Amino acid sequence: ANLSEAVFEWDVTGALATGEMVTIESHSFSTVMDDPNYESIFPDRYWLYHNYPNPFNPVTMISYDLKAWSRVTLGVFDILGRSIMTLEKGLKAPGRHNVQWYGKDNKGIKMTSGVYFCRLVVEDHTTGKQAYTHTEKMMIVK
């Protein structure tokens, strides 16, 4: 199920010699999304939106949709294809995710004016197969 917030409960039961079913143990766990950059909508596709604003200085918002639980890598690359910054990496819930990029690299150094690319790679969390990839062009103007 594509549930991002829920309580899951189950019982372990056993059969007595009389044929009566009895509960031996009860268990439960809950899932809660406490990420302030997450919107609990249920899109029907994977999608990387254009960043906003674009061009930008000093910060831009990058949003993407996931239709199912997925392993996500969201990265920023320069015009030569070199990795500048990894913004997201890991298992993410279905819904809309919003990430800000402050125009800096992984070391915290401000990038110069120019063209950069944001690439979203989504993998199925159970099979590891790539489900979606898309790249958007961004521009820093100082």
PDB file of N, CA, C and O in Angstrom, residues 1-4 33 35 38 41-47 64-74 88-97 120-133:
ATOM      1  N   ALA A   1       0.842  -1.182   0.000  1.00  0.00           N
ATOM      2  CA  ALA A   1       0.000   0.000   0.000  1.00  0.00           C
ATOM      3  C   ALA A   1       0.880   1.234   0.000  1.00  0.00           C
ATOM      4  O   ALA A   1       1.951   1.227   0.570  1.00  0.00           O
ATOM      5  N   ASN A   2       0.425   2.295  -0.618  1.00  0.00           N
ATOM      6  CA  ASN A   2       1.160   3.550  -0.657  1.00  0.00           C
ATOM      7  C   ASN A   2       0.758   4.435   0.515  1.00  0.00           C
ATOM      8  O   ASN A   2       0.300   5.543   0.335  1.00  0.00           O
ATOM      9  N   LEU A   3       0.937   3.960   1.715  1.00  0.00           N
ATOM     10  CA  LEU A   3       0.576   4.735   2.894  1.00  0.00           C
ATOM     11  C   LEU A   3       1.830   5.366   3.469  1.00  0.00           C
ATOM     12  O   LEU A   3       2.805   4.682   3.743  1.00  0.00           O
ATOM     13  N   SER A   4       1.805   6.657   3.671  1.00  0.00           N
ATOM     14  CA  SER A   4       2.957   7.322   4.247  1.00  0.00           C
ATOM     15  C   SER A   4       2.817   7.467   5.758  1.00  0.00           C
ATOM     16  O   SER A   4       3.804   7.555   6.466  1.00  0.00           O
ATOM     17  N   MET A  33       5.543  10.565   8.746  1.00  0.00           N
ATOM     18  CA  MET A  33       6.447  11.412   7.982  1.00  0.00           C
ATOM     19  C   MET A  33       6.603  12.727   8.738  1.00  0.00           C
ATOM     20  O   MET A  33       5.655  13.495   8.837  1.00  0.00           O
ATOM     21  N   ASP A  35       9.033  14.938   7.973  1.00  0.00           N
ATOM     22  CA  ASP A  35       9.857  15.779   7.117  1.00  0.00           C
ATOM     23  C   ASP A  35       9.040  17.007   6.707  1.00  0.00           C
ATOM     24  O   ASP A  35       8.028  16.879   6.029  1.00  0.00           O
ATOM     25  N   TYR A  38       7.947  17.572   2.918  1.00  0.00           N
ATOM     26  CA  TYR A  38       7.167  16.499   2.312  1.00  0.00           C
ATOM     27  C   TYR A  38       5.692  16.862   2.309  1.00  0.00           C
ATOM     28  O   TYR A  38       5.164  17.336   3.307  1.00  0.00           O
ATOM     29  N   ILE A  41       0.604  13.985  -0.712  1.00  0.00           N
ATOM     30  CA  ILE A  41      -0.288  13.800  -1.850  1.00  0.00           C
ATOM     31  C   ILE A  41       0.102  12.467  -2.485  1.00  0.00           C
ATOM     32  O   ILE A  41       1.174  11.944  -2.217  1.00  0.00           O
ATOM     33  N   PHE A  42      -0.750  11.913  -3.294  1.00  0.00           N
ATOM     34  CA  PHE A  42      -0.441  10.632  -3.916  1.00  0.00           C
ATOM     35  C   PHE A  42      -0.447  10.768  -5.433  1.00  0.00           C
ATOM     36  O   PHE A  42      -1.461  10.526  -6.080  1.00  0.00           O
ATOM     37  N   PRO A  43       0.695  11.181  -5.993  1.00  0.00           N
ATOM     38  CA  PRO A  43       0.767  11.344  -7.442  1.00  0.00           C
ATOM     39  C   PRO A  43       0.690   9.989  -8.151  1.00  0.00           C
ATOM     40  O   PRO A  43       0.999   8.952  -7.570  1.00  0.00           O
ATOM     41  N   ASP A  44       0.311  10.013  -9.420  1.00  0.00           N
ATOM     42  CA  ASP A  44       0.219   8.779 -10.192  1.00  0.00           C
ATOM     43  C   ASP A  44       1.424   8.578 -11.110  1.00  0.00           C
ATOM     44  O   ASP A  44       1.410   7.710 -11.973  1.00  0.00           O
ATOM     45  N   ARG A  45       2.472   9.389 -10.911  1.00  0.00           N
ATOM     46  CA  ARG A  45       3.682   9.271 -11.726  1.00  0.00           C
ATOM     47  C   ARG A  45       4.880   9.801 -10.947  1.00  0.00           C
ATOM     48  O   ARG A  45       4.741  10.504  -9.949  1.00  0.00           O
ATOM     49  N   TYR A  46       6.055   9.466 -11.456  1.00  0.00           N
ATOM     50  CA  TYR A  46       7.296  10.080 -10.977  1.00  0.00           C
ATOM     51  C   TYR A  46       7.484  11.344 -11.798  1.00  0.00           C
ATOM     52  O   TYR A  46       7.221  11.357 -13.002  1.00  0.00           O
ATOM     53  N   TRP A  47       7.978  12.425 -11.158  1.00  0.00           N
ATOM     54  CA  TRP A  47       8.136  13.669 -11.905  1.00  0.00           C
ATOM     55  C   TRP A  47       9.128  14.590 -11.221  1.00  0.00           C
ATOM     56  O   TRP A  47       9.061  14.784 -10.011  1.00  0.00           O
ATOM     57  N   TYR A  64       9.896  17.306  -6.555  1.00  0.00           N
ATOM     58  CA  TYR A  64       9.678  16.090  -7.338  1.00  0.00           C
ATOM     59  C   TYR A  64       8.585  15.253  -6.700  1.00  0.00           C
ATOM     60  O   TYR A  64       8.330  15.348  -5.509  1.00  0.00           O
ATOM     61  N   ASP A  65       7.912  14.454  -7.541  1.00  0.00           N
ATOM     62  CA  ASP A  65       6.842  13.564  -7.101  1.00  0.00           C
ATOM     63  C   ASP A  65       7.293  12.117  -7.184  1.00  0.00           C
ATOM     64  O   ASP A  65       7.980  11.727  -8.139  1.00  0.00           O
ATOM     65  N   LEU A  66       6.857  11.335  -6.210  1.00  0.00           N
ATOM     66  CA  LEU A  66       7.067   9.891  -6.215  1.00  0.00           C
ATOM     67  C   LEU A  66       5.713   9.210  -6.103  1.00  0.00           C
ATOM     68  O   LEU A  66       4.923   9.547  -5.223  1.00  0.00           O
ATOM     69  N   LYS A  67       5.451   8.245  -6.972  1.00  0.00           N
ATOM     70  CA  LYS A  67       4.166   7.547  -6.921  1.00  0.00           C
ATOM     71  C   LYS A  67       4.207   6.331  -5.997  1.00  0.00           C
ATOM     72  O   LYS A  67       3.164   5.767  -5.698  1.00  0.00           O
ATOM     73  N   ALA A  68       5.393   5.945  -5.547  1.00  0.00           N
ATOM     74  CA  ALA A  68       5.540   4.790  -4.652  1.00  0.00           C
ATOM     75  C   ALA A  68       6.806   4.970  -3.818  1.00  0.00           C
ATOM     76  O   ALA A  68       7.641   5.822  -4.117  1.00  0.00           O
ATOM     77  N   TRP A  69       6.929   4.174  -2.763  1.00  0.00           N
ATOM     78  CA  TRP A  69       8.174   4.177  -1.996  1.00  0.00           C
ATOM     79  C   TRP A  69       9.311   3.892  -2.964  1.00  0.00           C
ATOM     80  O   TRP A  69       9.231   2.959  -3.772  1.00  0.00           O
ATOM     81  N   SER A  70      10.376   4.683  -2.898  1.00  0.00           N
ATOM     82  CA  SER A  70      11.447   4.584  -3.889  1.00  0.00           C
ATOM     83  C   SER A  70      12.788   4.974  -3.283  1.00  0.00           C
ATOM     84  O   SER A  70      12.853   5.745  -2.333  1.00  0.00           O
ATOM     85  N   ARG A  71      13.844   4.434  -3.883  1.00  0.00           N
ATOM     86  CA  ARG A  71      15.199   4.886  -3.570  1.00  0.00           C
ATOM     87  C   ARG A  71      15.490   6.037  -4.526  1.00  0.00           C
ATOM     88  O   ARG A  71      15.331   5.899  -5.737  1.00  0.00           O
ATOM     89  N   VAL A  72      15.904   7.161  -3.962  1.00  0.00           N
ATOM     90  CA  VAL A  72      16.050   8.399  -4.724  1.00  0.00           C
ATOM     91  C   VAL A  72      17.472   8.924  -4.608  1.00  0.00           C
ATOM     92  O   VAL A  72      18.078   8.883  -3.543  1.00  0.00           O
ATOM     93  N   THR A  73      17.976   9.427  -5.736  1.00  0.00           N
ATOM     94  CA  THR A  73      19.203  10.216  -5.742  1.00  0.00           C
ATOM     95  C   THR A  73      18.894  11.493  -6.512  1.00  0.00           C
ATOM     96  O   THR A  73      18.475  11.438  -7.669  1.00  0.00           O
ATOM     97  N   LEU A  74      19.056  12.629  -5.841  1.00  0.00           N
ATOM     98  CA  LEU A  74      18.846  13.938  -6.455  1.00  0.00           C
ATOM     99  C   LEU A  74      20.161  14.687  -6.357  1.00  0.00           C
ATOM    100  O   LEU A  74      20.649  14.959  -5.257  1.00  0.00           O
ATOM    101  N   GLU A  88      19.642  14.757  -2.187  1.00  0.00           N
ATOM    102  CA  GLU A  88      18.847  13.698  -1.559  1.00  0.00           C
ATOM    103  C   GLU A  88      19.438  12.352  -1.966  1.00  0.00           C
ATOM    104  O   GLU A  88      19.851  12.176  -3.116  1.00  0.00           O
ATOM    105  N   LYS A  89      19.448  11.423  -1.018  1.00  0.00           N
ATOM    106  CA  LYS A  89      19.885  10.062  -1.333  1.00  0.00           C
ATOM    107  C   LYS A  89      19.279   9.150  -0.284  1.00  0.00           C
ATOM    108  O   LYS A  89      19.527   9.327   0.911  1.00  0.00           O
ATOM    109  N   GLY A  90      18.445   8.218  -0.725  1.00  0.00           N
ATOM    110  CA  GLY A  90      17.872   7.268   0.203  1.00  0.00           C
ATOM    111  C   GLY A  90      16.436   6.912  -0.120  1.00  0.00           C
ATOM    112  O   GLY A  90      15.901   7.300  -1.158  1.00  0.00           O
ATOM    113  N   LEU A  91      15.818   6.182   0.790  1.00  0.00           N
ATOM    114  CA  LEU A  91      14.445   5.723   0.631  1.00  0.00           C
ATOM    115  C   LEU A  91      13.483   6.855   0.970  1.00  0.00           C
ATOM    116  O   LEU A  91      13.598   7.488   2.017  1.00  0.00           O
ATOM    117  N   LYS A  92      12.549   7.110   0.062  1.00  0.00           N
ATOM    118  CA  LYS A  92      11.581   8.197   0.233  1.00  0.00           C
ATOM    119  C   LYS A  92      10.169   7.669   0.039  1.00  0.00           C
ATOM    120  O   LYS A  92       9.928   6.776  -0.764  1.00  0.00           O
ATOM    121  N   ALA A  93       9.219   8.289   0.763  1.00  0.00           N
ATOM    122  CA  ALA A  93       7.811   7.917   0.696  1.00  0.00           C
ATOM    123  C   ALA A  93       7.152   8.495  -0.548  1.00  0.00           C
ATOM    124  O   ALA A  93       7.627   9.484  -1.115  1.00  0.00           O
ATOM    125  N   PRO A  94       6.032   7.910  -0.975  1.00  0.00           N
ATOM    126  CA  PRO A  94       5.287   8.512  -2.075  1.00  0.00           C
ATOM    127  C   PRO A  94       4.766   9.885  -1.670  1.00  0.00           C
ATOM    128  O   PRO A  94       4.464  10.115  -0.501  1.00  0.00           O
ATOM    129  N   GLY A  95       4.699  10.798  -2.629  1.00  0.00           N
ATOM    130  CA  GLY A  95       4.230  12.151  -2.360  1.00  0.00           C
ATOM    131  C   GLY A  95       5.112  13.171  -3.041  1.00  0.00           C
ATOM    132  O   GLY A  95       5.956  12.834  -3.868  1.00  0.00           O
ATOM    133  N   ARG A  96       4.939  14.433  -2.689  1.00  0.00           N
ATOM    134  CA  ARG A  96       5.744  15.521  -3.247  1.00  0.00           C
ATOM    135  C   ARG A  96       6.837  15.886  -2.253  1.00  0.00           C
ATOM    136  O   ARG A  96       6.586  16.062  -1.065  1.00  0.00           O
ATOM    137  N   HIS A  97       8.047  15.997  -2.770  1.00  0.00           N
ATOM    138  CA  HIS A  97       9.214  16.353  -1.966  1.00  0.00           C
ATOM    139  C   HIS A  97       9.775  17.661  -2.488  1.00  0.00           C
ATOM    140  O   HIS A  97       9.849  17.876  -3.699  1.00  0.00           O
ATOM    141  N   LEU A 120      17.319  13.729 -11.209  1.00  0.00           N
ATOM    142  CA  LEU A 120      16.610  12.834 -10.299  1.00  0.00           C
ATOM    143  C   LEU A 120      16.676  11.425 -10.863  1.00  0.00           C
ATOM    144  O   LEU A 120      16.303  11.194 -12.016  1.00  0.00           O
ATOM    145  N   VAL A 121      17.160  10.478 -10.051  1.00  0.00           N
ATOM    146  CA  VAL A 121      17.168   9.062 -10.411  1.00  0.00           C
ATOM    147  C   VAL A 121      16.345   8.335  -9.363  1.00  0.00           C
ATOM    148  O   VAL A 121      16.613   8.459  -8.162  1.00  0.00           O
ATOM    149  N   VAL A 122      15.328   7.598  -9.821  1.00  0.00           N
ATOM    150  CA  VAL A 122      14.421   6.874  -8.931  1.00  0.00           C
ATOM    151  C   VAL A 122      14.545   5.387  -9.228  1.00  0.00           C
ATOM    152  O   VAL A 122      14.476   4.976 -10.386  1.00  0.00           O
ATOM    153  N   GLU A 123      14.730   4.600  -8.165  1.00  0.00           N
ATOM    154  CA  GLU A 123      14.797   3.145  -8.303  1.00  0.00           C
ATOM    155  C   GLU A 123      13.675   2.512  -7.499  1.00  0.00           C
ATOM    156  O   GLU A 123      13.322   3.004  -6.422  1.00  0.00           O
ATOM    157  N   ASP A 124      13.131   1.408  -8.016  1.00  0.00           N
ATOM    158  CA  ASP A 124      12.147   0.623  -7.273  1.00  0.00           C
ATOM    159  C   ASP A 124      12.825   0.121  -5.996  1.00  0.00           C
ATOM    160  O   ASP A 124      13.910  -0.459  -6.056  1.00  0.00           O
ATOM    161  N   HIS A 125      12.218   0.351  -4.843  1.00  0.00           N
ATOM    162  CA  HIS A 125      12.884   0.025  -3.576  1.00  0.00           C
ATOM    163  C   HIS A 125      12.980  -1.475  -3.313  1.00  0.00           C
ATOM    164  O   HIS A 125      13.769  -1.898  -2.483  1.00  0.00           O
ATOM    165  N   THR A 126      12.224  -2.291  -4.022  1.00  0.00           N
ATOM    166  CA  THR A 126      12.313  -3.736  -3.801  1.00  0.00           C
ATOM    167  C   THR A 126      13.210  -4.426  -4.820  1.00  0.00           C
ATOM    168  O   THR A 126      13.967  -5.324  -4.465  1.00  0.00           O
ATOM    169  N   THR A 127      13.146  -4.003  -6.088  1.00  0.00           N
ATOM    170  CA  THR A 127      13.934  -4.671  -7.129  1.00  0.00           C
ATOM    171  C   THR A 127      15.254  -3.970  -7.425  1.00  0.00           C
ATOM    172  O   THR A 127      16.167  -4.583  -7.973  1.00  0.00           O
ATOM    173  N   GLY A 128      15.344  -2.676  -7.099  1.00  0.00           N
ATOM    174  CA  GLY A 128      16.547  -1.918  -7.414  1.00  0.00           C
ATOM    175  C   GLY A 128      16.603  -1.451  -8.854  1.00  0.00           C
ATOM    176  O   GLY A 128      17.561  -0.800  -9.266  1.00  0.00           O
ATOM    177  N   LYS A 129      15.577  -1.780  -9.646  1.00  0.00           N
ATOM    178  CA  LYS A 129      15.563  -1.364 -11.050  1.00  0.00           C
ATOM    179  C   LYS A 129      15.193   0.108 -11.163  1.00  0.00           C
ATOM    180  O   LYS A 129      14.357   0.608 -10.420  1.00  0.00           O
ATOM    181  N   GLN A 130      15.825   0.781 -12.122  1.00  0.00           N
ATOM    182  CA  GLN A 130      15.556   2.196 -12.341  1.00  0.00           C
ATOM    183  C   GLN A 130      14.130   2.379 -12.848  1.00  0.00           C
ATOM    184  O   GLN A 130      13.715   1.743 -13.811  1.00  0.00           O
ATOM    185  N   ALA A 131      13.372   3.237 -12.169  1.00  0.00           N
ATOM    186  CA  ALA A 131      11.979   3.480 -12.522  1.00  0.00           C
ATOM    187  C   ALA A 131      11.803   4.803 -13.262  1.00  0.00           C
ATOM    188  O   ALA A 131      10.846   4.964 -14.018  1.00  0.00           O
ATOM    189  N   TYR A 132      12.742   5.754 -13.032  1.00  0.00           N
ATOM    190  CA  TYR A 132      12.588   7.082 -13.625  1.00  0.00           C
ATOM    191  C   TYR A 132      13.904   7.820 -13.508  1.00  0.00           C
ATOM    192  O   TYR A 132      14.621   7.691 -12.510  1.00  0.00           O
ATOM    193  N   THR A 133      14.216   8.594 -14.532  1.00  0.00           N
ATOM    194  CA  THR A 133      15.335   9.531 -14.459  1.00  0.00           C
ATOM    195  C   THR A 133      14.995  10.737 -15.315  1.00  0.00           C
ATOM    196  O   THR A 133      14.374  10.597 -16.375  1.00  0.00           O
TER     197      THR A 133
END
